[in-house]
Amino acid sequence: MIEVKVVNKGHQPLPAYATPQSAGMDLRANLDEPVVLKPLERRLIPTGLYIALPEGYEAQVRPRSGLALKKGITVLNSPGTVDADYRGEVGVVLVNLSAEEFTVNDGERIAQMVIARHEQADFTIVEALDETERGAGGYGHTGVK
């Protein structure tokens, strides 16, 4: 378990794991009034949370499966990344992919946040890459089974 420092400028409880083996914690909307998302509309929804992650970690903001399946609401830049040196408010870019309006209410669980380790890369310029069986085969190259 790692320590993540948090300032809660909102009025919602801190994110918490629902079960002992949960990977993600629910993020809640921190709103003064409900926000109506029309079909295909996107909005930045505030959480009231400001976090300081340890170096080498990121927070990934992901959709909640229930909202996606039942209501067509998802996180547009999924997963959204909160970097360790970011100190602004954690916001969630929601989009309504359904044909009906959706109301985001204060305190509603709108996304989940996963804290993950990451590495940084150092690119090295070379003249050629090693050959593989797949080669340059891209999207859909491995077929459908």
Short mmCIF file of C-alpha atoms in Angstrom, two decimals:
data_model
loop_
_atom_site.label_atom_id
_atom_site.label_comp_id
_atom_site.label_asym_id
_atom_site.label_seq_id
_atom_site.Cartn_x
_atom_site.Cartn_y
_atom_site.Cartn_z
CA MET A 1 0.00 0.00 0.00
CA ILE A 2 1.33 3.45 -0.91
CA GLU A 3 0.52 6.80 0.65
CA VAL A 4 -1.31 9.33 -1.52
CA LYS A 5 -1.68 12.79 -0.03
CA VAL A 6 -5.08 14.35 -0.71
CA VAL A 7 -6.78 17.68 -0.17
CA ASN A 8 -10.57 17.38 -0.26
CA LYS A 9 -12.01 20.79 -1.17
CA GLY A 10 -15.35 19.18 -1.90
CA HIS A 11 -18.07 17.79 0.29
CA GLN A 12 -17.89 14.13 -0.75
CA PRO A 13 -16.14 11.31 1.12
CA LEU A 14 -12.66 10.30 -0.01
CA PRO A 15 -12.43 7.53 -2.60
CA ALA A 16 -12.25 4.09 -1.00
CA TYR A 17 -11.93 0.49 -2.15
CA ALA A 18 -15.30 -1.30 -2.09
CA THR A 19 -13.77 -4.73 -1.46
CA PRO A 20 -10.38 -5.98 -0.24
CA GLN A 21 -9.33 -6.94 -3.79
CA SER A 22 -10.75 -3.94 -5.68
CA ALA A 23 -8.32 -2.30 -8.11
CA GLY A 24 -10.26 0.94 -8.43
CA MET A 25 -11.87 3.45 -6.10
CA ASP A 26 -15.04 5.27 -7.06
CA LEU A 27 -14.82 8.99 -7.79
CA ARG A 28 -17.89 11.08 -6.96
CA ALA A 29 -19.26 14.20 -8.62
CA ASN A 30 -18.82 17.28 -6.46
CA LEU A 31 -21.53 19.62 -7.73
CA ASP A 32 -23.48 22.62 -6.50
CA GLU A 33 -26.34 21.67 -8.83
CA PRO A 34 -27.11 18.73 -11.14
CA VAL A 35 -25.47 18.66 -14.60
CA VAL A 36 -27.54 17.44 -17.55
CA LEU A 37 -25.60 15.69 -20.31
CA LYS A 38 -27.47 15.70 -23.60
CA PRO A 39 -26.82 12.87 -26.10
CA LEU A 40 -23.22 13.10 -27.39
CA GLU A 41 -22.45 15.97 -24.99
CA ARG A 42 -19.26 15.94 -22.91
CA ARG A 43 -18.51 17.84 -19.73
CA LEU A 44 -15.72 18.11 -17.20
CA ILE A 45 -17.18 17.02 -13.87
CA PRO A 46 -15.35 18.18 -10.73
CA THR A 47 -14.52 15.86 -7.84
CA GLY A 48 -13.17 18.38 -5.33
CA LEU A 49 -10.06 16.20 -4.92
CA TYR A 50 -6.43 17.30 -5.26
CA ILE A 51 -3.81 14.57 -4.95
CA ALA A 52 -0.04 14.20 -4.68
CA LEU A 53 1.13 10.83 -5.96
CA PRO A 54 4.57 9.40 -5.24
CA GLU A 55 7.09 9.63 -8.06
CA GLY A 56 6.74 6.67 -10.43
CA TYR A 57 2.96 6.41 -9.98
CA GLU A 58 -0.05 7.65 -11.90
CA ALA A 59 -3.78 7.70 -11.21
CA GLN A 60 -5.85 6.30 -14.06
CA VAL A 61 -9.42 7.61 -14.32
CA ARG A 62 -11.64 4.98 -15.92
CA PRO A 63 -15.33 4.49 -16.68
CA ARG A 64 -17.65 2.71 -14.27
CA SER A 65 -18.95 -0.39 -16.03
CA GLY A 66 -22.50 -0.01 -14.67
CA LEU A 67 -22.87 3.55 -15.98
CA ALA A 68 -21.45 2.53 -19.34
CA LEU A 69 -23.71 -0.50 -19.77
CA LYS A 70 -26.94 0.81 -18.26
CA LYS A 71 -26.80 4.49 -19.24
CA GLY A 72 -24.22 4.87 -22.04
CA ILE A 73 -22.08 7.21 -19.90
CA THR A 74 -18.32 6.81 -20.16
CA VAL A 75 -15.04 8.64 -19.58
CA LEU A 76 -14.05 10.24 -22.87
CA ASN A 77 -10.27 10.19 -22.50
CA SER A 78 -10.18 6.72 -21.05
CA PRO A 79 -8.10 6.10 -19.17
CA GLY A 80 -7.35 9.64 -18.17
CA THR A 81 -3.97 10.01 -16.49
CA VAL A 82 -3.22 12.08 -13.41
CA ASP A 83 0.56 12.53 -13.28
CA ALA A 84 2.56 12.52 -10.06
CA ASP A 85 3.48 16.20 -10.47
CA TYR A 86 -0.08 17.43 -11.19
CA ARG A 87 -1.57 19.45 -8.33
CA GLY A 88 -4.85 20.64 -9.83
CA GLU A 89 -8.31 19.27 -9.17
CA VAL A 90 -9.03 15.76 -10.41
CA GLY A 91 -11.79 16.16 -12.99
CA VAL A 92 -13.64 13.53 -15.00
CA VAL A 93 -14.50 14.10 -18.67
CA LEU A 94 -17.86 12.37 -19.04
CA VAL A 95 -19.62 11.83 -22.36
CA ASN A 96 -23.16 10.69 -22.96
CA LEU A 97 -23.18 8.09 -25.74
CA SER A 98 -26.86 7.28 -25.29
CA ALA A 99 -29.88 8.71 -27.10
CA GLU A 100 -31.33 10.11 -23.85
CA GLU A 101 -30.33 12.93 -21.51
CA PHE A 102 -28.47 11.90 -18.38
CA THR A 103 -28.40 13.88 -15.16
CA VAL A 104 -25.22 13.81 -13.07
CA ASN A 105 -26.17 14.44 -9.46
CA ASP A 106 -24.01 15.63 -6.61
CA GLY A 107 -22.32 12.67 -4.91
CA GLU A 108 -22.96 10.29 -7.80
CA ARG A 109 -20.23 7.75 -8.50
CA ILE A 110 -19.07 8.81 -11.96
CA ALA A 111 -15.74 7.05 -12.56
CA GLN A 112 -13.15 4.88 -10.90
CA MET A 113 -9.55 5.70 -10.15
CA VAL A 114 -6.74 3.14 -10.25
CA ILE A 115 -3.33 3.96 -8.82
CA ALA A 116 -0.59 2.30 -10.90
CA ARG A 117 3.19 2.20 -11.12
CA HIS A 118 4.74 3.23 -14.41
CA GLU A 119 8.15 3.48 -16.02
CA GLN A 120 9.62 6.22 -18.17
CA ALA A 121 11.29 5.35 -21.47
CA ASP A 122 14.55 6.54 -22.97
CA PHE A 123 14.34 6.28 -26.76
CA THR A 124 17.39 5.07 -28.67
CA ILE A 125 17.61 5.76 -32.40
CA VAL A 126 18.56 2.67 -34.42
CA GLU A 127 18.71 1.91 -38.15
CA ALA A 128 16.37 -1.11 -38.01
CA LEU A 129 14.25 -3.13 -35.59
CA ASP A 130 14.51 -6.85 -34.98
CA GLU A 131 12.19 -9.08 -37.05
CA THR A 132 9.18 -10.80 -35.48
CA GLU A 133 6.56 -13.22 -36.75
CA ARG A 134 3.91 -10.49 -36.66
CA GLY A 135 6.09 -7.87 -38.30
CA ALA A 136 4.19 -4.71 -39.29
CA GLY A 137 0.74 -6.35 -39.09
CA GLY A 138 -1.53 -3.83 -37.40
CA TYR A 139 -5.18 -3.46 -36.56
CA GLY A 140 -7.07 -6.70 -37.09
CA HIS A 141 -3.95 -8.48 -38.32
CA THR A 142 -4.26 -11.43 -35.96
CA GLY A 143 -7.74 -12.28 -37.27
CA VAL A 144 -11.10 -13.05 -35.71
CA LYS A 145 -11.81 -16.26 -33.84
#
